[in-house]
Amino acid sequence: MYELAVFAAEGETPNPLLPATYDIVWSAVCVAIIAVLFVKYVVPRLNKVLDERAAKIEGGIARAEAAQEEAKQTLQQYQQQLTDARTDAARIREEARSQGQQILAQLRAEAQAESDRIVASGHAQLEAQRQQILTELRSEVGRTAVDLAEKIIGQSVSDEAKQAASIDRFLNELDQSDAGIGVGR
């Protein structure tokens, strides 16, 4: 208000929008002090925070790139392992198929050998039975021949040696007559 009185005395009217000079000076001094304090303390801290954020962002980007590269390498390793596993599986399948064929061939050979052995055994049994039947048949035919001879002659043929010789001669004659006809074995 003092200023208004001075201006009123001088005859000039003060500009209501323009503050007094001492207010402008003290405001400028305060702004300068605040600016110095701001530049000295706040700006470095602000720069430090911004630098830390930039470092974090750059570090995050670097870590992301490293992780992406590691993921690519892991994917390549996985694909290589998958390819190797498929190759091994194909090889194992082929080996199993080959072994299966070998086992099948071996089983067929064993089955054929067993079949041949069974057939040979059957032939041997048949031959043994044939020989047994022939022996039984010879003795039966011999007894029948002796009985017939006794009935025809009317006397007993008691000499065993003569019986056996007669039976053998009779059977040999039968064998020769069968061989001449084509009957026999």
PDB file of N, CA and C in Angstrom, residues 53-159:
ATOM      1  N   ARG A  53      16.907 -46.862 -14.786  1.00  0.00           N
ATOM      2  CA  ARG A  53      15.791 -47.400 -15.578  1.00  0.00           C
ATOM      3  C   ARG A  53      16.270 -47.786 -16.977  1.00  0.00           C
ATOM      4  N   ALA A  54      17.115 -46.928 -17.571  1.00  0.00           N
ATOM      5  CA  ALA A  54      17.642 -47.238 -18.902  1.00  0.00           C
ATOM      6  C   ALA A  54      18.495 -48.505 -18.849  1.00  0.00           C
ATOM      7  N   ALA A  55      19.306 -48.619 -17.761  1.00  0.00           N
ATOM      8  CA  ALA A  55      20.152 -49.819 -17.613  1.00  0.00           C
ATOM      9  C   ALA A  55      19.285 -51.056 -17.426  1.00  0.00           C
ATOM     10  N   LYS A  56      18.220 -50.912 -16.622  1.00  0.00           N
ATOM     11  CA  LYS A  56      17.314 -52.049 -16.430  1.00  0.00           C
ATOM     12  C   LYS A  56      16.651 -52.440 -17.735  1.00  0.00           C
ATOM     13  N   ILE A  57      16.222 -51.450 -18.471  1.00  0.00           N
ATOM     14  CA  ILE A  57      15.567 -51.740 -19.748  1.00  0.00           C
ATOM     15  C   ILE A  57      16.548 -52.390 -20.709  1.00  0.00           C
ATOM     16  N   GLU A  58      17.764 -51.812 -20.801  1.00  0.00           N
ATOM     17  CA  GLU A  58      18.767 -52.393 -21.697  1.00  0.00           C
ATOM     18  C   GLU A  58      19.162 -53.786 -21.222  1.00  0.00           C
ATOM     19  N   GLY A  59      19.307 -53.956 -19.882  1.00  0.00           N
ATOM     20  CA  GLY A  59      19.615 -55.285 -19.339  1.00  0.00           C
ATOM     21  C   GLY A  59      18.499 -56.271 -19.618  1.00  0.00           C
ATOM     22  N   GLY A  60      17.261 -55.797 -19.471  1.00  0.00           N
ATOM     23  CA  GLY A  60      16.113 -56.657 -19.770  1.00  0.00           C
ATOM     24  C   GLY A  60      16.089 -57.056 -21.226  1.00  0.00           C
ATOM     25  N   ILE A  61      16.398 -56.113 -22.089  1.00  0.00           N
ATOM     26  CA  ILE A  61      16.443 -56.423 -23.524  1.00  0.00           C
ATOM     27  C   ILE A  61      17.560 -57.413 -23.803  1.00  0.00           C
ATOM     28  N   ALA A  62      18.709 -57.198 -23.173  1.00  0.00           N
ATOM     29  CA  ALA A  62      19.843 -58.112 -23.375  1.00  0.00           C
ATOM     30  C   ALA A  62      19.503 -59.499 -22.835  1.00  0.00           C
ATOM     31  N   ARG A  63      18.870 -59.540 -21.649  1.00  0.00           N
ATOM     32  CA  ARG A  63      18.474 -60.841 -21.092  1.00  0.00           C
ATOM     33  C   ARG A  63      17.430 -61.504 -21.985  1.00  0.00           C
ATOM     34  N   ALA A  64      16.506 -60.732 -22.515  1.00  0.00           N
ATOM     35  CA  ALA A  64      15.489 -61.290 -23.411  1.00  0.00           C
ATOM     36  C   ALA A  64      16.133 -61.837 -24.676  1.00  0.00           C
ATOM     37  N   GLU A  65      17.097 -61.096 -25.219  1.00  0.00           N
ATOM     38  CA  GLU A  65      17.793 -61.586 -26.411  1.00  0.00           C
ATOM     39  C   GLU A  65      18.586 -62.839 -26.090  1.00  0.00           C
ATOM     40  N   ALA A  66      19.259 -62.846 -24.915  1.00  0.00           N
ATOM     41  CA  ALA A  66      20.014 -64.032 -24.510  1.00  0.00           C
ATOM     42  C   ALA A  66      19.073 -65.217 -24.303  1.00  0.00           C
ATOM     43  N   ALA A  67      17.927 -64.965 -23.671  1.00  0.00           N
ATOM     44  CA  ALA A  67      16.950 -66.037 -23.459  1.00  0.00           C
ATOM     45  C   ALA A  67      16.408 -66.538 -24.787  1.00  0.00           C
ATOM     46  N   GLN A  68      16.177 -65.612 -25.716  1.00  0.00           N
ATOM     47  CA  GLN A  68      15.683 -66.011 -27.026  1.00  0.00           C
ATOM     48  C   GLN A  68      16.732 -66.850 -27.758  1.00  0.00           C
ATOM     49  N   GLU A  69      17.988 -66.462 -27.657  1.00  0.00           N
ATOM     50  CA  GLU A  69      19.061 -67.228 -28.296  1.00  0.00           C
ATOM     51  C   GLU A  69      19.187 -68.608 -27.648  1.00  0.00           C
ATOM     52  N   GLU A  70      19.085 -68.618 -26.324  1.00  0.00           N
ATOM     53  CA  GLU A  70      19.153 -69.898 -25.615  1.00  0.00           C
ATOM     54  C   GLU A  70      17.969 -70.785 -26.001  1.00  0.00           C
ATOM     55  N   ALA A  71      16.794 -70.177 -26.154  1.00  0.00           N
ATOM     56  CA  ALA A  71      15.614 -70.939 -26.569  1.00  0.00           C
ATOM     57  C   ALA A  71      15.811 -71.504 -27.975  1.00  0.00           C
ATOM     58  N   LYS A  72      16.422 -70.711 -28.865  1.00  0.00           N
ATOM     59  CA  LYS A  72      16.697 -71.210 -30.217  1.00  0.00           C
ATOM     60  C   LYS A  72      17.653 -72.392 -30.160  1.00  0.00           C
ATOM     61  N   GLN A  73      18.692 -72.281 -29.347  1.00  0.00           N
ATOM     62  CA  GLN A  73      19.662 -73.378 -29.226  1.00  0.00           C
ATOM     63  C   GLN A  73      19.005 -74.617 -28.624  1.00  0.00           C
ATOM     64  N   THR A  74      18.174 -74.386 -27.610  1.00  0.00           N
ATOM     65  CA  THR A  74      17.467 -75.510 -26.997  1.00  0.00           C
ATOM     66  C   THR A  74      16.536 -76.177 -28.007  1.00  0.00           C
ATOM     67  N   LEU A  75      15.859 -75.367 -28.809  1.00  0.00           N
ATOM     68  CA  LEU A  75      14.977 -75.917 -29.837  1.00  0.00           C
ATOM     69  C   LEU A  75      15.774 -76.726 -30.855  1.00  0.00           C
ATOM     70  N   GLN A  76      16.928 -76.207 -31.261  1.00  0.00           N
ATOM     71  CA  GLN A  76      17.766 -76.945 -32.211  1.00  0.00           C
ATOM     72  C   GLN A  76      18.243 -78.253 -31.599  1.00  0.00           C
ATOM     73  N   GLN A  77      18.640 -78.212 -30.307  1.00  0.00           N
ATOM     74  CA  GLN A  77      19.067 -79.442 -29.638  1.00  0.00           C
ATOM     75  C   GLN A  77      17.907 -80.427 -29.549  1.00  0.00           C
ATOM     76  N   TYR A  78      16.744 -79.917 -29.225  1.00  0.00           N
ATOM     77  CA  TYR A  78      15.566 -80.780 -29.143  1.00  0.00           C
ATOM     78  C   TYR A  78      15.268 -81.418 -30.495  1.00  0.00           C
ATOM     79  N   GLN A  79      15.316 -80.600 -31.546  1.00  0.00           N
ATOM     80  CA  GLN A  79      15.055 -81.147 -32.883  1.00  0.00           C
ATOM     81  C   GLN A  79      16.109 -82.169 -33.268  1.00  0.00           C
ATOM     82  N   GLN A  80      17.367 -81.928 -32.905  1.00  0.00           N
ATOM     83  CA  GLN A  80      18.433 -82.885 -33.194  1.00  0.00           C
ATOM     84  C   GLN A  80      18.205 -84.183 -32.415  1.00  0.00           C
ATOM     85  N   GLN A  81      17.835 -84.046 -31.133  1.00  0.00           N
ATOM     86  CA  GLN A  81      17.549 -85.238 -30.335  1.00  0.00           C
ATOM     87  C   GLN A  81      16.353 -85.995 -30.902  1.00  0.00           C
ATOM     88  N   LEU A  82      15.355 -85.256 -31.347  1.00  0.00           N
ATOM     89  CA  LEU A  82      14.181 -85.897 -31.932  1.00  0.00           C
ATOM     90  C   LEU A  82      14.560 -86.645 -33.210  1.00  0.00           C
ATOM     91  N   THR A  83      15.397 -86.015 -34.027  1.00  0.00           N
ATOM     92  CA  THR A  83      15.865 -86.674 -35.252  1.00  0.00           C
ATOM     93  C   THR A  83      16.673 -87.914 -34.906  1.00  0.00           C
ATOM     94  N   ASP A  84      17.564 -87.786 -33.913  1.00  0.00           N
ATOM     95  CA  ASP A  84      18.361 -88.942 -33.484  1.00  0.00           C
ATOM     96  C   ASP A  84      17.468 -90.057 -32.949  1.00  0.00           C
ATOM     97  N   ALA A  85      16.458 -89.663 -32.169  1.00  0.00           N
ATOM     98  CA  ALA A  85      15.547 -90.667 -31.612  1.00  0.00           C
ATOM     99  C   ALA A  85      14.778 -91.378 -32.722  1.00  0.00           C
ATOM    100  N   ARG A  86      14.348 -90.619 -33.724  1.00  0.00           N
ATOM    101  CA  ARG A  86      13.639 -91.255 -34.844  1.00  0.00           C
ATOM    102  C   ARG A  86      14.557 -92.195 -35.608  1.00  0.00           C
ATOM    103  N   THR A  87      15.809 -91.780 -35.788  1.00  0.00           N
ATOM    104  CA  THR A  87      16.782 -92.634 -36.475  1.00  0.00           C
ATOM    105  C   THR A  87      17.024 -93.905 -35.668  1.00  0.00           C
ATOM    106  N   ASP A  88      17.190 -93.741 -34.344  1.00  0.00           N
ATOM    107  CA  ASP A  88      17.392 -94.913 -33.487  1.00  0.00           C
ATOM    108  C   ASP A  88      16.176 -95.824 -33.514  1.00  0.00           C
ATOM    109  N   ALA A  89      14.997 -95.234 -33.483  1.00  0.00           N
ATOM    110  CA  ALA A  89      13.773 -96.042 -33.521  1.00  0.00           C
ATOM    111  C   ALA A  89      13.681 -96.827 -34.829  1.00  0.00           C
ATOM    112  N   ALA A  90      14.032 -96.189 -35.935  1.00  0.00           N
ATOM    113  CA  ALA A  90      14.008 -96.885 -37.230  1.00  0.00           C
ATOM    114  C   ALA A  90      15.033 -98.020 -37.241  1.00  0.00           C
ATOM    115  N   ARG A  91      16.214 -97.741 -36.680  1.00  0.00           N
ATOM    116  CA  ARG A  91      17.256 -98.772 -36.629  1.00  0.00           C
ATOM    117  C   ARG A  91      16.803 -99.942 -35.745  1.00  0.00           C
ATOM    118  N   ILE A  92      16.220 -99.621 -34.596  1.00  0.00           N
ATOM    119  CA  ILE A  92      15.755-100.671 -33.683  1.00  0.00           C
ATOM    120  C   ILE A  92      14.641-101.479 -34.336  1.00  0.00           C
ATOM    121  N   ARG A  93      13.725-100.774 -35.041  1.00  0.00           N
ATOM    122  CA  ARG A  93      12.654-101.489 -35.748  1.00  0.00           C
ATOM    123  C   ARG A  93      13.233-102.440 -36.783  1.00  0.00           C
ATOM    124  N   GLU A  94      14.231-101.956 -37.524  1.00  0.00           N
ATOM    125  CA  GLU A  94      14.841-102.788 -38.568  1.00  0.00           C
ATOM    126  C   GLU A  94      15.553-103.986 -37.947  1.00  0.00           C
ATOM    127  N   GLU A  95      16.258-103.741 -36.825  1.00  0.00           N
ATOM    128  CA  GLU A  95      16.932-104.852 -36.145  1.00  0.00           C
ATOM    129  C   GLU A  95      15.914-105.856 -35.633  1.00  0.00           C
ATOM    130  N   ALA A  96      14.815-105.359 -35.065  1.00  0.00           N
ATOM    131  CA  ALA A  96      13.771-106.251 -34.559  1.00  0.00           C
ATOM    132  C   ALA A  96      13.152-107.055 -35.701  1.00  0.00           C
ATOM    133  N   ARG A  97      12.923-106.383 -36.831  1.00  0.00           N
ATOM    134  CA  ARG A  97      12.369-107.090 -37.993  1.00  0.00           C
ATOM    135  C   ARG A  97      13.346-108.171 -38.465  1.00  0.00           C
ATOM    136  N   SER A  98      14.614-107.827 -38.514  1.00  0.00           N
ATOM    137  CA  SER A  98      15.635-108.782 -38.940  1.00  0.00           C
ATOM    138  C   SER A  98      15.714-109.950 -37.964  1.00  0.00           C
ATOM    139  N   GLN A  99      15.717-109.623 -36.664  1.00  0.00           N
ATOM    140  CA  GLN A  99      15.772-110.694 -35.665  1.00  0.00           C
ATOM    141  C   GLN A  99      14.518-111.554 -35.735  1.00  0.00           C
ATOM    142  N   GLY A 100      13.385-110.914 -35.967  1.00  0.00           N
ATOM    143  CA  GLY A 100      12.138-111.670 -36.102  1.00  0.00           C
ATOM    144  C   GLY A 100      12.193-112.626 -37.279  1.00  0.00           C
ATOM    145  N   GLN A 101      12.740-112.150 -38.385  1.00  0.00           N
ATOM    146  CA  GLN A 101      12.872-113.022 -39.554  1.00  0.00           C
ATOM    147  C   GLN A 101      13.834-114.161 -39.270  1.00  0.00           C
ATOM    148  N   GLN A 102      14.942-113.853 -38.557  1.00  0.00           N
ATOM    149  CA  GLN A 102      15.896-114.904 -38.208  1.00  0.00           C
ATOM    150  C   GLN A 102      15.246-115.929 -37.282  1.00  0.00           C
ATOM    151  N   ILE A 103      14.504-115.426 -36.290  1.00  0.00           N
ATOM    152  CA  ILE A 103      13.836-116.338 -35.360  1.00  0.00           C
ATOM    153  C   ILE A 103      12.801-117.172 -36.105  1.00  0.00           C
ATOM    154  N   LEU A 104      12.069-116.540 -37.005  1.00  0.00           N
ATOM    155  CA  LEU A 104      11.071-117.262 -37.792  1.00  0.00           C
ATOM    156  C   LEU A 104      11.729-118.336 -38.652  1.00  0.00           C
ATOM    157  N   ALA A 105      12.846-117.977 -39.294  1.00  0.00           N
ATOM    158  CA  ALA A 105      13.563-118.963 -40.114  1.00  0.00           C
ATOM    159  C   ALA A 105      14.086-120.096 -39.244  1.00  0.00           C
ATOM    160  N   GLN A 106      14.602-119.754 -38.052  1.00  0.00           N
ATOM    161  CA  GLN A 106      15.122-120.771 -37.148  1.00  0.00           C
ATOM    162  C   GLN A 106      13.991-121.685 -36.685  1.00  0.00           C
ATOM    163  N   LEU A 107      12.839-121.074 -36.340  1.00  0.00           N
ATOM    164  CA  LEU A 107      11.700-121.888 -35.909  1.00  0.00           C
ATOM    165  C   LEU A 107      11.198-122.788 -37.044  1.00  0.00           C
ATOM    166  N   ARG A 108      11.194-122.250 -38.260  1.00  0.00           N
ATOM    167  CA  ARG A 108      10.791-123.085 -39.396  1.00  0.00           C
ATOM    168  C   ARG A 108      11.743-124.255 -39.588  1.00  0.00           C
ATOM    169  N   ALA A 109      13.061-123.946 -39.471  1.00  0.00           N
ATOM    170  CA  ALA A 109      14.055-125.014 -39.621  1.00  0.00           C
ATOM    171  C   ALA A 109      13.883-126.053 -38.518  1.00  0.00           C
ATOM    172  N   GLU A 110      13.667-125.587 -37.279  1.00  0.00           N
ATOM    173  CA  GLU A 110      13.459-126.524 -36.175  1.00  0.00           C
ATOM    174  C   GLU A 110      12.179-127.329 -36.384  1.00  0.00           C
ATOM    175  N   ALA A 111      11.124-126.654 -36.841  1.00  0.00           N
ATOM    176  CA  ALA A 111       9.864-127.354 -37.094  1.00  0.00           C
ATOM    177  C   ALA A 111      10.036-128.379 -38.209  1.00  0.00           C
ATOM    178  N   GLN A 112      10.781-128.008 -39.253  1.00  0.00           N
ATOM    179  CA  GLN A 112      11.026-128.960 -40.344  1.00  0.00           C
ATOM    180  C   GLN A 112      11.835-130.142 -39.846  1.00  0.00           C
ATOM    181  N   ALA A 113      12.869-129.862 -39.021  1.00  0.00           N
ATOM    182  CA  ALA A 113      13.689-130.939 -38.467  1.00  0.00           C
ATOM    183  C   ALA A 113      12.844-131.843 -37.574  1.00  0.00           C
ATOM    184  N   GLU A 114      11.976-131.234 -36.753  1.00  0.00           N
ATOM    185  CA  GLU A 114      11.104-132.025 -35.885  1.00  0.00           C
ATOM    186  C   GLU A 114      10.130-132.848 -36.722  1.00  0.00           C
ATOM    187  N   SER A 115       9.611-132.210 -37.770  1.00  0.00           N
ATOM    188  CA  SER A 115       8.703-132.934 -38.666  1.00  0.00           C
ATOM    189  C   SER A 115       9.421-134.101 -39.331  1.00  0.00           C
ATOM    190  N   ASP A 116      10.628-133.839 -39.804  1.00  0.00           N
ATOM    191  CA  ASP A 116      11.412-134.930 -40.437  1.00  0.00           C
ATOM    192  C   ASP A 116      11.694-136.038 -39.432  1.00  0.00           C
ATOM    193  N   ARG A 117      12.021-135.644 -38.180  1.00  0.00           N
ATOM    194  CA  ARG A 117      12.295-136.642 -37.150  1.00  0.00           C
ATOM    195  C   ARG A 117      11.039-137.459 -36.854  1.00  0.00           C
ATOM    196  N   ILE A 118       9.879-136.757 -36.767  1.00  0.00           N
ATOM    197  CA  ILE A 118       8.624-137.468 -36.488  1.00  0.00           C
ATOM    198  C   ILE A 118       8.281-138.410 -37.641  1.00  0.00           C
ATOM    199  N   VAL A 119       8.464-137.923 -38.871  1.00  0.00           N
ATOM    200  CA  VAL A 119       8.188-138.776 -40.042  1.00  0.00           C
ATOM    201  C   VAL A 119       9.135-139.979 -40.047  1.00  0.00           C
ATOM    202  N   ALA A 120      10.411-139.725 -39.771  1.00  0.00           N
ATOM    203  CA  ALA A 120      11.382-140.828 -39.742  1.00  0.00           C
ATOM    204  C   ALA A 120      11.030-141.816 -38.634  1.00  0.00           C
ATOM    205  N   SER A 121      10.638-141.261 -37.478  1.00  0.00           N
ATOM    206  CA  SER A 121      10.239-142.125 -36.368  1.00  0.00           C
ATOM    207  C   SER A 121       9.002-142.938 -36.748  1.00  0.00           C
ATOM    208  N   GLY A 122       8.065-142.278 -37.423  1.00  0.00           N
ATOM    209  CA  GLY A 122       6.861-142.984 -37.880  1.00  0.00           C
ATOM    210  C   GLY A 122       7.208-144.077 -38.871  1.00  0.00           C
ATOM    211  N   HIS A 123       8.117-143.768 -39.807  1.00  0.00           N
ATOM    212  CA  HIS A 123       8.544-144.802 -40.773  1.00  0.00           C
ATOM    213  C   HIS A 123       9.237-145.949 -40.050  1.00  0.00           C
ATOM    214  N   ALA A 124      10.053-145.607 -39.068  1.00  0.00           N
ATOM    215  CA  ALA A 124      10.749-146.662 -38.317  1.00  0.00           C
ATOM    216  C   ALA A 124       9.741-147.506 -37.548  1.00  0.00           C
ATOM    217  N   GLN A 125       8.743-146.851 -36.940  1.00  0.00           N
ATOM    218  CA  GLN A 125       7.716-147.610 -36.222  1.00  0.00           C
ATOM    219  C   GLN A 125       6.917-148.484 -37.188  1.00  0.00           C
ATOM    220  N   LEU A 126       6.583-147.897 -38.340  1.00  0.00           N
ATOM    221  CA  LEU A 126       5.849-148.692 -39.339  1.00  0.00           C
ATOM    222  C   LEU A 126       6.673-149.887 -39.794  1.00  0.00           C
ATOM    223  N   GLU A 127       7.954-149.651 -40.027  1.00  0.00           N
ATOM    224  CA  GLU A 127       8.829-150.760 -40.459  1.00  0.00           C
ATOM    225  C   GLU A 127       8.936-151.812 -39.356  1.00  0.00           C
ATOM    226  N   ALA A 128       9.047-151.345 -38.093  1.00  0.00           N
ATOM    227  CA  ALA A 128       9.131-152.301 -36.978  1.00  0.00           C
ATOM    228  C   ALA A 128       7.824-153.080 -36.857  1.00  0.00           C
ATOM    229  N   GLN A 129       6.676-152.378 -36.981  1.00  0.00           N
ATOM    230  CA  GLN A 129       5.387-153.069 -36.924  1.00  0.00           C
ATOM    231  C   GLN A 129       5.226-154.023 -38.098  1.00  0.00           C
ATOM    232  N   ARG A 130       5.708-153.604 -39.250  1.00  0.00           N
ATOM    233  CA  ARG A 130       5.632-154.475 -40.440  1.00  0.00           C
ATOM    234  C   ARG A 130       6.450-155.744 -40.215  1.00  0.00           C
ATOM    235  N   GLN A 131       7.652-155.539 -39.678  1.00  0.00           N
ATOM    236  CA  GLN A 131       8.486-156.714 -39.403  1.00  0.00           C
ATOM    237  C   GLN A 131       7.833-157.612 -38.351  1.00  0.00           C
ATOM    238  N   GLN A 132       7.240-156.999 -37.337  1.00  0.00           N
ATOM    239  CA  GLN A 132       6.577-157.776 -36.281  1.00  0.00           C
ATOM    240  C   GLN A 132       5.392-158.533 -36.871  1.00  0.00           C
ATOM    241  N   ILE A 133       4.616-157.835 -37.693  1.00  0.00           N
ATOM    242  CA  ILE A 133       3.451-158.478 -38.319  1.00  0.00           C
ATOM    243  C   ILE A 133       3.913-159.613 -39.232  1.00  0.00           C
ATOM    244  N   LEU A 134       4.983-159.344 -40.001  1.00  0.00           N
ATOM    245  CA  LEU A 134       5.496-160.408 -40.870  1.00  0.00           C
ATOM    246  C   LEU A 134       5.956-161.611 -40.058  1.00  0.00           C
ATOM    247  N   THR A 135       6.628-161.327 -38.947  1.00  0.00           N
ATOM    248  CA  THR A 135       7.102-162.434 -38.098  1.00  0.00           C
ATOM    249  C   THR A 135       5.918-163.199 -37.532  1.00  0.00           C
ATOM    250  N   GLU A 136       4.911-162.461 -37.030  1.00  0.00           N
ATOM    251  CA  GLU A 136       3.727-163.117 -36.483  1.00  0.00           C
ATOM    252  C   GLU A 136       2.986-163.876 -37.580  1.00  0.00           C
ATOM    253  N   LEU A 137       2.909-163.257 -38.753  1.00  0.00           N
ATOM    254  CA  LEU A 137       2.220-163.889 -39.873  1.00  0.00           C
ATOM    255  C   LEU A 137       2.944-165.156 -40.307  1.00  0.00           C
ATOM    256  N   ARG A 138       4.276-165.116 -40.342  1.00  0.00           N
ATOM    257  CA  ARG A 138       5.040-166.321 -40.717  1.00  0.00           C
ATOM    258  C   ARG A 138       4.795-167.441 -39.718  1.00  0.00           C
ATOM    259  N   SER A 139       4.831-167.067 -38.423  1.00  0.00           N
ATOM    260  CA  SER A 139       4.622-168.140 -37.438  1.00  0.00           C
ATOM    261  C   SER A 139       3.192-168.672 -37.531  1.00  0.00           C
ATOM    262  N   GLU A 140       2.229-167.800 -37.763  1.00  0.00           N
ATOM    263  CA  GLU A 140       0.828-168.233 -37.884  1.00  0.00           C
ATOM    264  C   GLU A 140       0.637-169.084 -39.137  1.00  0.00           C
ATOM    265  N   VAL A 141       1.224-168.604 -40.240  1.00  0.00           N
ATOM    266  CA  VAL A 141       1.115-169.381 -41.484  1.00  0.00           C
ATOM    267  C   VAL A 141       1.820-170.734 -41.320  1.00  0.00           C
ATOM    268  N   GLY A 142       2.941-170.700 -40.598  1.00  0.00           N
ATOM    269  CA  GLY A 142       3.666-171.969 -40.368  1.00  0.00           C
ATOM    270  C   GLY A 142       2.835-172.938 -39.556  1.00  0.00           C
ATOM    271  N   ARG A 143       2.200-172.477 -38.508  1.00  0.00           N
ATOM    272  CA  ARG A 143       1.364-173.367 -37.688  1.00  0.00           C
ATOM    273  C   ARG A 143       0.182-173.894 -38.504  1.00  0.00           C
ATOM    274  N   THR A 144      -0.383-172.936 -39.285  1.00  0.00           N
ATOM    275  CA  THR A 144      -1.522-173.357 -40.108  1.00  0.00           C
ATOM    276  C   THR A 144      -1.070-174.395 -41.134  1.00  0.00           C
ATOM    277  N   ALA A 145       0.094-174.198 -41.720  1.00  0.00           N
ATOM    278  CA  ALA A 145       0.605-175.161 -42.704  1.00  0.00           C
ATOM    279  C   ALA A 145       0.877-176.511 -42.058  1.00  0.00           C
ATOM    280  N   VAL A 146       1.436-176.495 -40.831  1.00  0.00           N
ATOM    281  CA  VAL A 146       1.709-177.764 -40.126  1.00  0.00           C
ATOM    282  C   VAL A 146       0.402-178.456 -39.825  1.00  0.00           C
ATOM    283  N   ASP A 147      -0.593-177.682 -39.354  1.00  0.00           N
ATOM    284  CA  ASP A 147      -1.891-178.289 -39.054  1.00  0.00           C
ATOM    285  C   ASP A 147      -2.512-178.890 -40.303  1.00  0.00           C
ATOM    286  N   LEU A 148      -2.425-178.171 -41.407  1.00  0.00           N
ATOM    287  CA  LEU A 148      -2.972-178.696 -42.661  1.00  0.00           C
ATOM    288  C   LEU A 148      -2.210-179.930 -43.121  1.00  0.00           C
ATOM    289  N   ALA A 149      -0.890-179.839 -42.947  1.00  0.00           N
ATOM    290  CA  ALA A 149      -0.082-181.002 -43.357  1.00  0.00           C
ATOM    291  C   ALA A 149      -0.435-182.211 -42.518  1.00  0.00           C
ATOM    292  N   GLU A 150      -0.645-182.011 -41.224  1.00  0.00           N
ATOM    293  CA  GLU A 150      -1.004-183.128 -40.346  1.00  0.00           C
ATOM    294  C   GLU A 150      -2.358-183.694 -40.758  1.00  0.00           C
ATOM    295  N   LYS A 151      -3.279-182.802 -41.130  1.00  0.00           N
ATOM    296  CA  LYS A 151      -4.600-183.277 -41.519  1.00  0.00           C
ATOM    297  C   LYS A 151      -4.531-184.020 -42.854  1.00  0.00           C
ATOM    298  N   ILE A 152      -3.683-183.520 -43.752  1.00  0.00           N
ATOM    299  CA  ILE A 152      -3.578-184.156 -45.053  1.00  0.00           C
ATOM    300  C   ILE A 152      -2.855-185.496 -44.930  1.00  0.00           C
ATOM    301  N   ILE A 153      -1.759-185.498 -44.227  1.00  0.00           N
ATOM    302  CA  ILE A 153      -0.949-186.701 -44.097  1.00  0.00           C
ATOM    303  C   ILE A 153      -1.630-187.679 -43.152  1.00  0.00           C
ATOM    304  N   GLY A 154      -2.241-187.141 -42.164  1.00  0.00           N
ATOM    305  CA  GLY A 154      -2.906-187.982 -41.192  1.00  0.00           C
ATOM    306  C   GLY A 154      -1.987-188.384 -40.075  1.00  0.00           C
ATOM    307  N   GLN A 155      -0.863-187.824 -40.022  1.00  0.00           N
ATOM    308  CA  GLN A 155       0.027-188.110 -38.908  1.00  0.00           C
ATOM    309  C   GLN A 155       0.610-186.826 -38.381  1.00  0.00           C
ATOM    310  N   SER A 156       1.168-186.945 -37.254  1.00  0.00           N
ATOM    311  CA  SER A 156       1.699-185.776 -36.582  1.00  0.00           C
ATOM    312  C   SER A 156       3.104-185.490 -37.063  1.00  0.00           C
ATOM    313  N   VAL A 157       3.325-184.195 -37.314  1.00  0.00           N
ATOM    314  CA  VAL A 157       4.672-183.780 -37.687  1.00  0.00           C
ATOM    315  C   VAL A 157       5.238-183.162 -36.418  1.00  0.00           C
ATOM    316  N   SER A 158       5.974-183.977 -35.675  1.00  0.00           N
ATOM    317  CA  SER A 158       6.380-183.521 -34.359  1.00  0.00           C
ATOM    318  C   SER A 158       7.803-183.007 -34.318  1.00  0.00           C
ATOM    319  N   ASP A 159       8.532-183.250 -35.305  1.00  0.00           N
ATOM    320  CA  ASP A 159       9.925-182.791 -35.286  1.00  0.00           C
ATOM    321  C   ASP A 159       9.957-181.293 -35.587  1.00  0.00           C
TER     322      ASP A 159
END
